[in-house]
Short mmCIF file of C-alpha atoms in Angstrom, two decimals:
data_model
loop_
_atom_site.label_atom_id
_atom_site.label_comp_id
_atom_site.label_asym_id
_atom_site.label_seq_id
_atom_site.Cartn_x
_atom_site.Cartn_y
_atom_site.Cartn_z
CA MET N 265 0.01 -0.18 -0.10
CA PRO N 266 1.62 3.35 -0.48
CA LYS N 267 2.52 5.74 2.03
CA GLU N 268 0.40 8.53 1.40
CA THR N 269 -2.22 6.10 1.39
CA VAL N 270 -1.64 4.82 4.82
CA LEU N 271 -1.17 8.11 6.29
CA ASN N 272 -4.47 9.77 4.78
CA LYS N 273 -6.48 6.86 6.53
CA VAL N 274 -4.47 7.17 9.78
CA GLU N 275 -5.23 10.80 9.76
CA ASN N 276 -8.80 10.73 8.93
CA TYR N 277 -9.30 8.13 11.66
CA LEU N 278 -7.54 10.53 14.05
CA GLN N 279 -9.56 12.86 12.62
CA TYR N 280 -12.97 11.22 13.36
CA GLN N 281 -11.79 10.76 16.96
CA LYS N 282 -10.95 14.19 17.83
CA GLU N 283 -14.55 14.82 16.42
CA ARG N 284 -16.21 12.39 19.30
CA GLY N 285 -14.19 13.83 21.81
CA ASP N 286 -11.87 11.36 22.44
CA LYS N 287 -8.46 12.58 23.73
CA PHE N 288 -5.33 10.67 23.34
CA VAL N 289 -2.12 10.84 25.58
CA LEU N 290 0.91 9.73 24.34
CA LYS N 291 3.31 7.77 26.70
CA PRO N 292 7.30 6.86 25.81
CA SER N 293 7.28 3.06 25.80
CA THR N 294 10.83 1.31 26.41
CA ALA N 295 9.46 -1.66 24.84
CA PRO N 296 10.72 -2.36 21.25
CA PRO N 297 8.75 -1.14 18.45
CA LYS N 298 6.15 -3.65 17.22
CA LYS N 299 5.37 -4.45 13.54
CA VAL N 300 2.12 -3.29 12.70
CA LYS N 301 0.09 -4.41 9.62
CA VAL N 302 -1.81 -1.52 8.02
CA ASP N 303 -2.95 -3.04 5.13
CA ASN N 304 -6.61 -3.64 6.33
CA ILE N 305 -7.54 -0.31 8.24
CA ASN N 306 -11.48 0.38 8.06
CA ILE N 307 -12.28 3.71 8.80
CA ILE N 308 -15.62 3.63 11.55
CA PRO N 309 -18.21 6.17 10.13
CA LYS N 310 -19.59 8.64 12.44
CA PRO N 311 -22.22 7.13 14.44
CA ALA N 312 -25.70 8.62 13.25
CA ILE N 313 -27.77 10.91 15.46
CA ILE N 314 -30.66 9.13 16.46
CA GLN N 315 -33.59 11.46 15.50
CA ASN N 316 -37.28 11.09 15.94
CA ILE N 317 -38.85 9.40 13.07
CA PRO N 318 -42.33 10.29 11.88
CA SER N 319 -44.94 7.56 11.54
CA LYS N 320 -45.69 5.82 8.07
CA LEU N 321 -49.05 5.08 8.75
CA GLY N 322 -51.10 3.59 6.03
CA ASP N 323 -54.90 3.97 5.71
CA TRP N 324 -55.65 1.99 8.62
CA GLN N 325 -59.26 3.49 9.39
CA ASN N 326 -60.39 1.79 6.56
CA ALA N 327 -58.59 -1.81 7.28
CA THR N 328 -60.97 -4.57 6.75
CA THR N 329 -58.82 -7.41 7.84
CA LEU N 330 -56.40 -7.64 11.00
CA ALA N 331 -53.44 -8.08 8.18
CA GLU N 332 -54.11 -4.90 6.53
CA LEU N 333 -54.41 -3.32 9.89
CA LYS N 334 -50.74 -4.55 11.34
CA LEU N 335 -49.27 -3.26 7.94
CA ALA N 336 -51.07 -0.14 7.90
CA ILE N 337 -49.91 0.85 11.51
CA TYR N 338 -46.59 -1.54 11.98
CA GLU N 339 -44.25 1.58 11.80
CA CYS N 340 -46.48 4.48 13.98
CA LYS N 341 -44.05 6.64 15.79
CA GLU N 342 -46.90 8.87 16.97
CA CYS N 343 -45.61 8.61 20.47
CA PRO N 344 -42.17 8.39 22.18
CA LEU N 345 -42.65 4.97 22.94
CA GLY N 346 -42.62 4.51 18.96
CA ASN N 347 -38.50 5.64 18.99
CA GLN N 348 -37.90 3.46 21.95
CA ARG N 349 -38.97 0.22 21.13
CA ASN N 350 -37.34 -2.73 19.59
CA LYS N 351 -40.53 -4.83 18.02
CA PHE N 352 -44.22 -3.23 17.42
CA VAL N 353 -46.51 -5.79 19.66
CA PHE N 354 -49.63 -5.96 17.36
CA GLY N 355 -51.20 -8.96 19.07
CA GLU N 356 -51.88 -12.66 17.73
CA GLY N 357 -54.71 -15.21 17.63
CA ASN N 358 -57.37 -16.24 16.09
CA PRO N 359 -58.86 -12.89 13.92
CA ASN N 360 -62.74 -14.41 14.65
CA ALA N 361 -62.17 -15.19 18.11
CA ASP N 362 -65.11 -14.80 20.68
CA ILE N 363 -63.09 -14.02 23.14
CA MET N 364 -60.42 -11.35 22.66
CA ILE N 365 -58.17 -10.61 25.81
CA ILE N 366 -56.65 -7.26 26.60
CA GLY N 367 -53.82 -6.59 28.91
CA GLU N 368 -51.91 -3.20 29.40
CA ALA N 369 -48.69 -3.01 27.53
CA PRO N 370 -45.45 -5.46 26.19
CA GLY N 371 -42.94 -6.06 28.55
CA ARG N 372 -39.07 -6.87 28.04
CA ASP N 373 -39.82 -10.07 26.43
CA GLU N 374 -42.84 -8.81 24.13
CA ASP N 375 -41.06 -5.77 22.92
CA LEU N 376 -37.49 -8.40 21.79
CA GLN N 377 -40.04 -10.83 20.33
CA GLY N 378 -42.85 -8.95 18.72
CA MET N 379 -45.67 -10.70 20.51
CA PRO N 380 -48.05 -10.36 23.22
CA PHE N 381 -47.54 -12.34 26.47
CA VAL N 382 -44.89 -14.06 25.98
CA GLY N 383 -42.63 -13.44 29.11
CA ARG N 384 -42.98 -15.09 32.69
CA ALA N 385 -46.90 -13.34 33.09
CA GLY N 386 -47.59 -14.84 29.25
CA GLN N 387 -46.78 -18.19 30.44
CA LEU N 388 -48.99 -17.95 33.37
CA LEU N 389 -51.58 -16.75 31.16
CA THR N 390 -51.24 -19.39 28.76
CA LYS N 391 -51.73 -21.86 31.50
CA ILE N 392 -54.60 -19.68 32.92
CA LEU N 393 -56.61 -20.42 29.73
CA GLU N 394 -55.39 -24.41 29.30
CA SER N 395 -57.11 -24.63 32.79
CA ILE N 396 -60.38 -23.61 31.25
CA GLY N 397 -59.90 -25.27 28.17
CA PHE N 398 -58.68 -22.83 25.91
CA ASN N 399 -55.46 -22.53 23.53
CA ARG N 400 -53.73 -19.22 22.85
CA GLU N 401 -54.99 -19.72 19.16
CA ASP N 402 -58.69 -19.80 20.30
CA VAL N 403 -58.53 -16.20 21.43
CA PHE N 404 -57.05 -13.09 20.68
CA ILE N 405 -54.07 -11.47 22.66
CA GLY N 406 -53.61 -7.70 22.61
CA ASN N 407 -52.71 -4.81 24.82
CA ILE N 408 -53.64 -1.37 25.42
CA CYS N 409 -50.37 0.28 24.22
CA LYS N 410 -48.39 -1.88 21.37
CA CYS N 411 -45.35 -0.37 22.28
CA ARG N 412 -42.93 -1.07 25.73
CA PRO N 413 -42.78 1.87 28.12
CA PRO N 414 -39.81 2.20 29.76
CA GLU N 415 -38.88 -0.01 33.14
CA ASN N 416 -42.27 -1.45 32.41
CA ARG N 417 -43.99 1.47 33.73
CA GLN N 418 -47.81 2.09 33.23
CA PRO N 419 -48.45 3.92 29.85
CA GLU N 420 -48.79 7.40 30.28
CA THR N 421 -52.17 9.16 29.29
CA GLY N 422 -50.84 10.53 26.01
CA GLU N 423 -49.56 7.32 24.98
CA VAL N 424 -52.58 5.55 25.76
CA ASP N 425 -54.42 8.53 23.66
CA LYS N 426 -52.37 7.76 20.30
CA CYS N 427 -52.82 3.96 20.46
CA GLU N 428 -56.16 3.04 21.94
CA PRO N 429 -57.88 4.02 18.43
CA TYR N 430 -56.03 1.10 16.92
CA LEU N 431 -57.27 -1.26 19.62
CA LYS N 432 -60.46 0.03 19.39
CA LYS N 433 -59.79 -0.89 15.33
CA GLN N 434 -58.87 -4.40 16.35
CA ILE N 435 -61.89 -5.18 18.55
CA GLU N 436 -64.21 -4.04 15.25
CA LEU N 437 -62.58 -6.13 13.02
CA ILE N 438 -62.61 -9.09 15.36
CA ASN N 439 -65.88 -8.55 16.70
CA PRO N 440 -65.68 -10.96 19.86
CA THR N 441 -68.25 -11.55 22.17
CA PHE N 442 -66.25 -11.68 25.02
CA ILE N 443 -63.62 -9.05 26.40
CA LEU N 444 -61.43 -10.22 28.97
CA SER N 445 -59.34 -6.94 30.57
CA LEU N 446 -56.58 -8.17 32.34
CA GLY N 447 -55.62 -5.46 35.64
CA LEU N 448 -56.87 -1.99 35.96
CA THR N 449 -55.03 -0.25 33.37
CA SER N 450 -56.75 -2.42 30.93
CA ILE N 451 -60.30 -1.61 32.38
CA ASN N 452 -59.61 1.77 33.15
CA THR N 453 -58.87 2.68 29.95
CA LEU N 454 -61.74 0.82 28.40
CA LEU N 455 -64.26 2.23 30.59
CA LYS N 456 -62.95 5.70 31.27
CA THR N 457 -63.43 4.96 35.06
CA LYS N 458 -61.57 4.86 38.24
CA ASN N 459 -62.33 1.25 39.80
CA LYS N 460 -61.08 -1.21 42.28
CA MET N 461 -60.26 -4.69 41.34
CA ALA N 462 -62.38 -6.08 44.53
CA ASP N 463 -65.68 -3.69 43.24
CA ILE N 464 -65.40 -5.05 39.60
CA ARG N 465 -64.28 -8.46 39.32
CA GLY N 466 -66.89 -10.89 38.96
CA GLN N 467 -69.36 -8.46 36.93
CA VAL N 468 -70.59 -8.52 33.35
CA LEU N 469 -70.27 -5.35 32.05
CA ASP N 470 -70.78 -3.79 28.60
CA TYR N 471 -68.54 -2.59 25.91
CA GLN N 472 -70.02 -1.56 23.03
CA GLY N 473 -72.30 -4.26 22.45
CA LYS N 474 -69.24 -6.86 23.81
CA LYS N 475 -69.76 -8.51 27.41
CA LEU N 476 -66.83 -6.99 29.29
CA LEU N 477 -65.19 -8.83 32.29
CA VAL N 478 -62.35 -8.36 34.26
CA THR N 479 -60.01 -10.10 36.49
CA TYR N 480 -55.82 -9.87 37.96
CA HIS N 481 -52.95 -9.22 35.40
CA PRO N 482 -50.73 -12.47 35.38
CA ALA N 483 -47.86 -9.97 36.41
CA ALA N 484 -50.15 -9.37 39.61
CA LEU N 485 -50.64 -13.14 40.27
CA LEU N 486 -46.62 -13.92 40.18
CA ARG N 487 -46.50 -11.17 42.71
CA ASN N 488 -49.63 -12.41 44.76
CA PRO N 489 -50.14 -15.78 44.18
CA ASN N 490 -52.98 -15.81 46.62
CA TRP N 491 -55.05 -13.96 44.04
CA LYS N 492 -54.90 -17.15 41.98
CA ARG N 493 -58.05 -18.26 43.18
CA PHE N 494 -59.91 -14.99 42.31
CA VAL N 495 -58.43 -15.33 38.86
CA TRP N 496 -59.90 -19.24 38.71
CA GLU N 497 -63.25 -18.06 39.80
CA ASP N 498 -63.33 -15.45 37.01
CA MET N 499 -62.28 -17.90 34.43
CA LYS N 500 -64.71 -20.63 35.44
CA ASN N 501 -67.20 -17.53 35.08
CA LEU N 502 -65.96 -16.89 31.47
CA LYS N 503 -66.13 -20.62 30.75
CA THR N 504 -69.54 -20.70 31.55
CA LEU N 505 -70.87 -17.64 29.52
CA TYR N 506 -68.71 -19.12 26.88
CA GLU N 507 -70.80 -22.55 26.86
CA GLU N 508 -73.78 -20.81 27.28
CA HIS N 509 -73.21 -18.95 24.15
CA LEU N 510 -72.12 -21.35 22.07
CA LYS N 511 -75.62 -22.81 22.87
CA THR N 512 -77.78 -19.87 20.92
CA LYS N 513 -75.50 -20.40 18.26
#
């Protein structure tokens, strides 16, 4: 390699380090000089500045299938969560499900995999469904928000306001008979009221013509195992209502 080319590359690299703010301290060395191979010097480009990228939303309001809706909104960045996520968690399951399950927001595992309820709480939810004879494929599972809030905190009002219309569109397309709301964030968002779990669970409420039930979020059960018996009662109630619904079809 020509001497001029090597020097140019070294100068470019040192200039790059200077622009980054790195400081170099040259110290004399008593060791004999080492031969350095310079044929494959790679100059690292400057890191890109992360900016808020605007959403690339399609005509999601007029989507006629869940696939169309997902394609239209999966690049959403209408709130700050969109610029922090790893993956958009649309939801998954039977697009014609009689039962739709709605949680709060994705957690770490969901954010990494792009699927709802796949972490410890999700594994518990799968077992809860199996306890009343359902598989995940029989229902549709989603969340109020489709991007993970930092440190798994509760979604903020502005984040919910941006994401809830997508959830409403999902409910419209799936048209479930039953909605099972997991946790107070979910039920309070749907009903636009403040509730206490002890006062509201066990009831069959109405949400835009759908039968709405609420129980504890599986993540809460991991912290408070004594609540599992309440969830078991709620799930048996849902199964009874579902079987009665099947008789009317």
